[in-house]
Coordinates of C-alpha atoms and ligand atoms in Angstrom, one line a residue:
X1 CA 77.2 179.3 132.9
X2 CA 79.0 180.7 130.0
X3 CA 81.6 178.1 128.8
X4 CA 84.5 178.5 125.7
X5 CA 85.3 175.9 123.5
X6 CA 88.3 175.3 121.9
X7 CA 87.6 174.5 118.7
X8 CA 84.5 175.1 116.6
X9 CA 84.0 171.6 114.8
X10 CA 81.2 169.2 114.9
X11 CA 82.7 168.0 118.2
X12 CA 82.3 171.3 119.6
X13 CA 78.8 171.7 117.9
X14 CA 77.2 168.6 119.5
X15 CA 78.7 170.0 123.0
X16 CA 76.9 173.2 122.6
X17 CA 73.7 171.2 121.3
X18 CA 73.8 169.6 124.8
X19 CA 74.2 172.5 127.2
X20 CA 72.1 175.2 125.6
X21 CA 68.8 173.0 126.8
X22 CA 70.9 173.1 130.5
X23 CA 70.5 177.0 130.5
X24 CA 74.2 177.5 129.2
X25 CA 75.7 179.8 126.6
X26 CA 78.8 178.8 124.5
X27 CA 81.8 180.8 123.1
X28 CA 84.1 179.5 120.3
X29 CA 87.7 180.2 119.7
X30 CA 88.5 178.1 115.6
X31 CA 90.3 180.7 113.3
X32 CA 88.4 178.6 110.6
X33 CA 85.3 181.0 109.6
X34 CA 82.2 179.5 109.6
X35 CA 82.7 176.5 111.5
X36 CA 80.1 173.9 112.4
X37 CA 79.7 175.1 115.7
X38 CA 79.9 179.0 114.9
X39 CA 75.8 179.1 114.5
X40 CA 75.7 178.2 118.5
X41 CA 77.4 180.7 120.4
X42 CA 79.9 183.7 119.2
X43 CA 83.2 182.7 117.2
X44 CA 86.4 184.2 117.7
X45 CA 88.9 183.6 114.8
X46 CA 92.2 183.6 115.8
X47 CA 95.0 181.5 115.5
X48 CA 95.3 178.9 118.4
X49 CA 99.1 180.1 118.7
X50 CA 97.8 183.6 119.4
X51 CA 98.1 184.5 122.9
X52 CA 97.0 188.1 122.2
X53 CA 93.4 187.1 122.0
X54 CA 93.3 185.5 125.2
X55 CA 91.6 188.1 127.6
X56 CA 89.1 189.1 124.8
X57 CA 87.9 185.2 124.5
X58 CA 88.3 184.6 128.3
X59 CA 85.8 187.8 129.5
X60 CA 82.9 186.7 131.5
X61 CA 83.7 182.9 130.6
X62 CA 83.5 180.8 133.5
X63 CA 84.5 177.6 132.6
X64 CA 86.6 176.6 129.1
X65 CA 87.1 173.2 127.4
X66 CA 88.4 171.9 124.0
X67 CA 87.5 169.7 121.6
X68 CA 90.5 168.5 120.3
X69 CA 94.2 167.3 121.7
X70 CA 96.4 169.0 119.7
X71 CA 95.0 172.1 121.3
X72 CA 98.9 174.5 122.3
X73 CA 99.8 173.9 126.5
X74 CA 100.5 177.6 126.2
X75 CA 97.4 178.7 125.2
X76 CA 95.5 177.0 127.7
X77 CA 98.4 178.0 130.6
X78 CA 97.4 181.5 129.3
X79 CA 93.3 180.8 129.8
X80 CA 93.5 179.3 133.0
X81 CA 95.1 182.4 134.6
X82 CA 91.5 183.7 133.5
X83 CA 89.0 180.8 134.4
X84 CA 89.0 177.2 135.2
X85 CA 90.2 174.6 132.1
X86 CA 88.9 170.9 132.0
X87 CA 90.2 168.7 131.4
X88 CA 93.4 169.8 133.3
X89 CA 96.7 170.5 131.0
X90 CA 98.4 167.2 132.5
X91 CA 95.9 165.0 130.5
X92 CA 96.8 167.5 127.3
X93 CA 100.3 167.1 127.2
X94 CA 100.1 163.6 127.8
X95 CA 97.6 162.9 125.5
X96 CA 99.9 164.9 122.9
X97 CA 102.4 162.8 122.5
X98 CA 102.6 159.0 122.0
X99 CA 105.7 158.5 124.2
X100 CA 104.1 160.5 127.4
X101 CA 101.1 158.5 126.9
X102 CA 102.4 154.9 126.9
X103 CA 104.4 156.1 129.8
X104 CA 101.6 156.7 131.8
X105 CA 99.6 153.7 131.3
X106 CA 102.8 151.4 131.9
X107 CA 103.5 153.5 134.8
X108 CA 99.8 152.4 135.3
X109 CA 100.7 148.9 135.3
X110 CA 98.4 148.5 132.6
X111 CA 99.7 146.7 128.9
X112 CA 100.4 148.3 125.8
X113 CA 102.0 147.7 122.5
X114 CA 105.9 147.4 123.6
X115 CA 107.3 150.7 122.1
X116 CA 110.9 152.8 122.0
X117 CA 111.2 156.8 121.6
X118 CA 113.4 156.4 118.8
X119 CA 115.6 159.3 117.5
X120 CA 118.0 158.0 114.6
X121 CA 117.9 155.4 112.0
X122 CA 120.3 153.4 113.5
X123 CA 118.0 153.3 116.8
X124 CA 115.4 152.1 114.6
X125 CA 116.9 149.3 113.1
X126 CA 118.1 148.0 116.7
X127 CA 114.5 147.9 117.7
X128 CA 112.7 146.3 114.6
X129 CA 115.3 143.2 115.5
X130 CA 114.2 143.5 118.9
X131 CA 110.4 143.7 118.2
X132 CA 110.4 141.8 114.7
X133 CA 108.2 142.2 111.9
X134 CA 105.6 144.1 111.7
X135 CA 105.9 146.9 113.6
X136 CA 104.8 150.4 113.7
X137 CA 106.7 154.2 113.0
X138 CA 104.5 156.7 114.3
X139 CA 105.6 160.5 115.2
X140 CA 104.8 161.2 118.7
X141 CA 103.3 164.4 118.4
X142 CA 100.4 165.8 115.8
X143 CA 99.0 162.0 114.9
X144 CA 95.1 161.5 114.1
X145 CA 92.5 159.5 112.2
X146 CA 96.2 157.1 110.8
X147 CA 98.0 160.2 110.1
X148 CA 101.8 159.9 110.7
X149 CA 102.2 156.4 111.0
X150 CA 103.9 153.4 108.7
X151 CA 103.4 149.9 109.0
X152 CA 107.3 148.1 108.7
X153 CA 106.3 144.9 107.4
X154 CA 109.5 143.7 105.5
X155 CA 113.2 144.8 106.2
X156 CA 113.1 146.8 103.1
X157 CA 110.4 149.3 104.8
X158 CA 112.5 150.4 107.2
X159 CA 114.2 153.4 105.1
X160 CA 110.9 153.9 103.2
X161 CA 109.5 154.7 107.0
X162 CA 112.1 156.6 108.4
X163 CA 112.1 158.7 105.2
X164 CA 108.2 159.4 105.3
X165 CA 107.9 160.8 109.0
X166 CA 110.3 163.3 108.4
X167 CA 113.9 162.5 110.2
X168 CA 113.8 165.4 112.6
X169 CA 110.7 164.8 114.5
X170 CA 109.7 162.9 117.1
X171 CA 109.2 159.3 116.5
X172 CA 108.1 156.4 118.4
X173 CA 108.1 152.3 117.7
X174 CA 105.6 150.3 118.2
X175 CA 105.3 146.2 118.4
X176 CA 102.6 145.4 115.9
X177 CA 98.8 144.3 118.2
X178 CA 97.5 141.5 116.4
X179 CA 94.1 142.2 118.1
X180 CA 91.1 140.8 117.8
X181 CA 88.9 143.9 117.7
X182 CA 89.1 147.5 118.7
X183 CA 87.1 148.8 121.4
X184 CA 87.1 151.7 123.5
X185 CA 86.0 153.0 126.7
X186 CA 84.2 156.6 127.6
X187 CA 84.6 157.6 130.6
X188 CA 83.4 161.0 133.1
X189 CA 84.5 162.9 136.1
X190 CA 83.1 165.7 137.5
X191 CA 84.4 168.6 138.9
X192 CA 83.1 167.2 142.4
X193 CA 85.1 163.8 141.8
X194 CA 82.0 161.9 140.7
X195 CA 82.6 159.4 138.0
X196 CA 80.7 157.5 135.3
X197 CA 81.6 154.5 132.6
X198 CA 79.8 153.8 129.1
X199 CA 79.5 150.2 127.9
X200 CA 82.3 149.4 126.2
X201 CA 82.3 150.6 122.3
X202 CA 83.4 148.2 119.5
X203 CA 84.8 150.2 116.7
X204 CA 85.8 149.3 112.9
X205 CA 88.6 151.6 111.1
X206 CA 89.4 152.0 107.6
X207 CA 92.1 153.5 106.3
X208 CA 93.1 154.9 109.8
X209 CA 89.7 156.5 110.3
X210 CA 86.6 155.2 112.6
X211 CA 83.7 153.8 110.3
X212 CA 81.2 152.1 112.9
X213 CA 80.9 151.9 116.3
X214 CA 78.7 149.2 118.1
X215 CA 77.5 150.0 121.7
X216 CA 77.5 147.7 124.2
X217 CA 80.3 146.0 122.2
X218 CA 78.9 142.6 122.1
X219 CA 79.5 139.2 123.7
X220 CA 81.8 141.2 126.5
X221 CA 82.1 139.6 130.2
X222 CA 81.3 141.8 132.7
X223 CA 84.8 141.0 133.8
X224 CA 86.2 142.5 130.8
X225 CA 83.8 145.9 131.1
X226 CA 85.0 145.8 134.3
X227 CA 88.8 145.7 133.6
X228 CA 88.0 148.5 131.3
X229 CA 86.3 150.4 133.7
X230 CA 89.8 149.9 136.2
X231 CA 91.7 151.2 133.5
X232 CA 89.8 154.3 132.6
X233 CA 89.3 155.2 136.6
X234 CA 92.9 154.8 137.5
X235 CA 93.4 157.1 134.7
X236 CA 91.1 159.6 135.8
X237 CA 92.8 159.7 139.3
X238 CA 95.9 160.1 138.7
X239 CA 95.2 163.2 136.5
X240 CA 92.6 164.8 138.7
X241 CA 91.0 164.4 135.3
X242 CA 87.8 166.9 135.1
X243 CA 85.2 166.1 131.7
X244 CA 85.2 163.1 129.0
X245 CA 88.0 160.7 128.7
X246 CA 88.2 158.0 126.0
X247 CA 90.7 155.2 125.9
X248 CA 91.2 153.2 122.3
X249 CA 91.6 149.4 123.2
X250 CA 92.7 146.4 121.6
X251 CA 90.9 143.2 122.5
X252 CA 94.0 140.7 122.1
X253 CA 93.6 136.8 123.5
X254 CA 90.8 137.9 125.6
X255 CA 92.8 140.7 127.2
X256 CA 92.3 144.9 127.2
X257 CA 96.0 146.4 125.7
X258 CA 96.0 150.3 125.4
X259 CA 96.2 151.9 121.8
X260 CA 95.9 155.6 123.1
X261 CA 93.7 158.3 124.8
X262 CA 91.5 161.4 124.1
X263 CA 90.8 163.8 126.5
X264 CA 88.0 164.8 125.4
X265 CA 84.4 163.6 123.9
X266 CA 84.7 161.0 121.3
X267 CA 83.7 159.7 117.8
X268 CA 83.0 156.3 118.8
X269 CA 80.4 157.8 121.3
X270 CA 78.8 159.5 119.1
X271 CA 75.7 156.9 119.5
X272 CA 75.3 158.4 123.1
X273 CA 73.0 161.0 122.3
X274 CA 70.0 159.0 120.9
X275 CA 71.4 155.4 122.3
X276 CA 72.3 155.9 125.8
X277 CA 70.3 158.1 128.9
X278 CA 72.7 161.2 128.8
X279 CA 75.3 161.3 125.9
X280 CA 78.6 161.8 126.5
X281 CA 78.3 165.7 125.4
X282 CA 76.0 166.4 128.1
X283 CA 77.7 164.2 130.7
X284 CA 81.1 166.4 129.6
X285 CA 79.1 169.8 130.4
X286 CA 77.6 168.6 133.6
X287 CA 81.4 167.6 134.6
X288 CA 82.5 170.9 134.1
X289 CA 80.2 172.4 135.5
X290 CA 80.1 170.3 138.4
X291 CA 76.5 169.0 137.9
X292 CA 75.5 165.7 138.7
X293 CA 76.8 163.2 136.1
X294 CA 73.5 161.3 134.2
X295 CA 73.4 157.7 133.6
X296 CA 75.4 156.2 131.5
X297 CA 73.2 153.0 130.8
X298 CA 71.6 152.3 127.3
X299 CA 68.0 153.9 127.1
X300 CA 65.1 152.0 128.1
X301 CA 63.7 150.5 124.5
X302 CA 67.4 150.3 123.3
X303 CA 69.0 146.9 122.8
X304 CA 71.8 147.7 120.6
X305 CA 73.1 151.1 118.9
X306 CA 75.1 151.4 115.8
X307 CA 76.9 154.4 115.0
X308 CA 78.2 155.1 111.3
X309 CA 80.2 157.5 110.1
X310 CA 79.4 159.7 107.2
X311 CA 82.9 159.9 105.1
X312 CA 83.7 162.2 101.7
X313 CA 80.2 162.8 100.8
X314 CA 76.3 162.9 102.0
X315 CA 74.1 160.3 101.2
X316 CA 70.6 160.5 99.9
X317 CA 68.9 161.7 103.2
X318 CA 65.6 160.5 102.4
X319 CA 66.4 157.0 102.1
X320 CA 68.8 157.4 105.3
X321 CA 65.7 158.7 107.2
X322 CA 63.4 156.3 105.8
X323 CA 65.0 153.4 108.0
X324 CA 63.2 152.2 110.9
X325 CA 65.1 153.7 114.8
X326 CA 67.8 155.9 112.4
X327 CA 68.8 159.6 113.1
X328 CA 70.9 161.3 110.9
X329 CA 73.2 164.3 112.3
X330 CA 74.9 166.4 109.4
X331 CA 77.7 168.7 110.3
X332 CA 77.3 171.7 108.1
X333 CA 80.6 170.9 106.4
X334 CA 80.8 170.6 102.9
X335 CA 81.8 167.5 101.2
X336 CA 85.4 166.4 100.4
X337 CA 87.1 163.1 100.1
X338 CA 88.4 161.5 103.8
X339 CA 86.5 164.5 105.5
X340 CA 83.8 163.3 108.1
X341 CA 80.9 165.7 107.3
X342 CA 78.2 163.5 109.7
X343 CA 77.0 160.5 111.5
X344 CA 74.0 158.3 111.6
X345 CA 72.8 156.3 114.2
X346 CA 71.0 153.2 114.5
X347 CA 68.7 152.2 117.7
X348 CA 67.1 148.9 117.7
X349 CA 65.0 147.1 119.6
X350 CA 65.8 143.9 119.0
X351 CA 68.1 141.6 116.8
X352 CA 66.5 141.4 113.8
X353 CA 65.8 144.8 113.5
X354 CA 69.7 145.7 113.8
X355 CA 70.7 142.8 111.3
X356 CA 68.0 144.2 108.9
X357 CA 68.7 147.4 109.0
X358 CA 72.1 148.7 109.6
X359 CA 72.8 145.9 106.4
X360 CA 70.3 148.3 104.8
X361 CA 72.1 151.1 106.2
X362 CA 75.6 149.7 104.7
X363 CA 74.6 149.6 101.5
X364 CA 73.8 153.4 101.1
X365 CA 76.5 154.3 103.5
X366 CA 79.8 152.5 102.0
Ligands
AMP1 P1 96.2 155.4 116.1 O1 96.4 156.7 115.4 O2 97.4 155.1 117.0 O3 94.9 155.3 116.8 O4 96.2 154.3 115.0 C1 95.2 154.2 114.1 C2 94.8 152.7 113.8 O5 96.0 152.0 113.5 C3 94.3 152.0 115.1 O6 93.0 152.2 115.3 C4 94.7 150.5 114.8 O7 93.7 150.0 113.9 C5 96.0 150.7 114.0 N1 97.1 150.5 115.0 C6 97.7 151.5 115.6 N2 98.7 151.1 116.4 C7 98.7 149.7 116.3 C8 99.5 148.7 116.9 N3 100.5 148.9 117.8 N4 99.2 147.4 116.5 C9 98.2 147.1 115.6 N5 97.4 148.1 115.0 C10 97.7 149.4 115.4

């Protein structure tokens, strides 16, 4: 098949690494020259605003996805008169702002933070007496990695807050999770209906931005993978979903509460590719291209895989690749501070050798 991507970034690089070996060919549309993926397929660099270049991107394609959310509805309207676009623009628009979202999972009957759409200051004094202190500001639309978001901790924030996010925009209020951890869930569905789950991912932020991600997240009762799993699949079905879904969790008193969703392939599964039968980037093109979905299980010698993010800068490669079970994947970006330019992963064996060595890995990583 010959599929588009939206977007020519590393997420869109380790798609095309994935379905080149499965015979297909990849086109990009990033109007940022040079991208990570543009080595992999022919880049097209317009604007994503810029409807004119639809027809010329869209020619012989036969299928088109997108590696990132905040990808315009009206572009992808304008594709799909052309070709087939997974996943389907329901799961976009939803997925593109915070109020949408919550909406749906409620409408779910699954928990979230309690939240409010909240449009003037006033509003937003009224529901940080209802919720109490903390709470969250967040803007609706155009959020990532902690981006548009302030904690309210003290009375005294609330101006500061409202002043930040631009009055104007879009905002929404959240009840503060006092979770015990943050997991997440990866989950496929094929163009044919099929579906598959990952083990539940546990993933450590800092500043906003995913540092680590643990997979299977440990000590987690198959009852709790399993409520996970209920969450993702009514998800799936009621968007007619088609490719990779991932749904950020918070573990709070033993209990799954929804942060937000992805609809697409996602950082904390990044340890799929080396950890787990078929990554998540492969599983994604086999679901758009209605394939049969592979497993999902950890490979056979893997106990545990540990996935690190490289942040700001490289490290020194040779001592990254001298650990024992490590693979390093650089993005061809070039180094700048809070900029993810790669991603190594750790798969052990056994215990000791994760203890061992992602503490080894720590130290030249952080
Ligand atoms: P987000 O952009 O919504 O994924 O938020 C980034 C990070 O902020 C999350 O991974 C959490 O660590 C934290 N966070 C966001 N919303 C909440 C919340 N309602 N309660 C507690 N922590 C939150």
């Amino acid at each position: 098949m010959k599929i588009g991507i939206l977007g020519a970034g590393q997420l869109g690089r380790m798609l095309a690494l994935s379905g080149i070996p499965l015979g297909h060919d990849f086109r990009f549309w990033d109007p940022v020259k040079d991208s990570p993926a543009s080595a992999l397929g022919g880049q097209i660099e317009y604007e994503f605003n810029d409807v004119s270049a639809v027809s010329d991107f869209a020619r012989e394609l036969d299928v088109i996805t997108y590696e990132f959310e905040n990808v315009p509805t009206a572009l992808v309207e304008a594709l799909s008169v052309h070709c087939p676009v997974y996943p389907p623009i329901e799961a976009l628009r939803d997925s593109q702002d915070r109020l949408l979202e919550k909406q749906l999972f409620t409408d779910l009957g699954h928990s979230t933070a309690r939240f409010a759409n909240i449009e003037t200051l006033h509003e937003l004094k009224v529901q940080v007496n209802e919720f109490g202190l903390p709470c969250i500001l967040k803007t609706r639309r155009m959020g990532y990695d902690g981006k548009g978001q302030v904690f309210i901790k003290t009375e005294a924030d609330i101006h500061m807050a409202w002043n930040m996010l631009q009055p104007g925009l879009p905002l929404i209020i959240e009840s503060f999770v006092a979770f015990e951890r943050e997991l997440s869930i990866i989950s496929v569905r094929s163009t044919t209906g099929e579906t598959a789950f990952y083990p539940l991912f546990q993933n450590t932020h800092k500043g906003g931005i995913l540092r680590t991600s643990i997979s299977p997240a440990p000590d987690i009762s198959p009852q709790l993978q399993q409520e996970a799993i209920e969450i993702a699949r009514t998800v799936l079905e009621r968007l007619n979903y088609v490719g990779v879904l991932a749904i950020e969790l918070f573990e709070h008193n033993g209990e799954l509460v929804i942060n937000e969703m992805a609809p697409r392939v996602h950082n904390s599964g990044h340890g799929t590719i080396e950890g787990n039968v078929c990554s998540q980037f492969e599983n994604h093109i086999r679901a758009i291209a209605g394939l049969p979905l592979g497993s999902t299980s950890p490979a056979s010698t893997v106990n545990t895989t540990a996935m690190f993010n490289l942040i700001g800068d490289i490290p020194n490669i040779a001592s990254i690749l001298g650990l024992p079970g490590v693979h390093l994947h650089l993005y061809g970006k070039s180094p700048r501070p809070g900029r993810k330019v790669g991603h190594v992963t750790l798969c052990s064996e056994n215990v000791t050798h994760f203890h061992d060595t992602s503490s080894s890995l720590s130290k030249l990583i952080h």
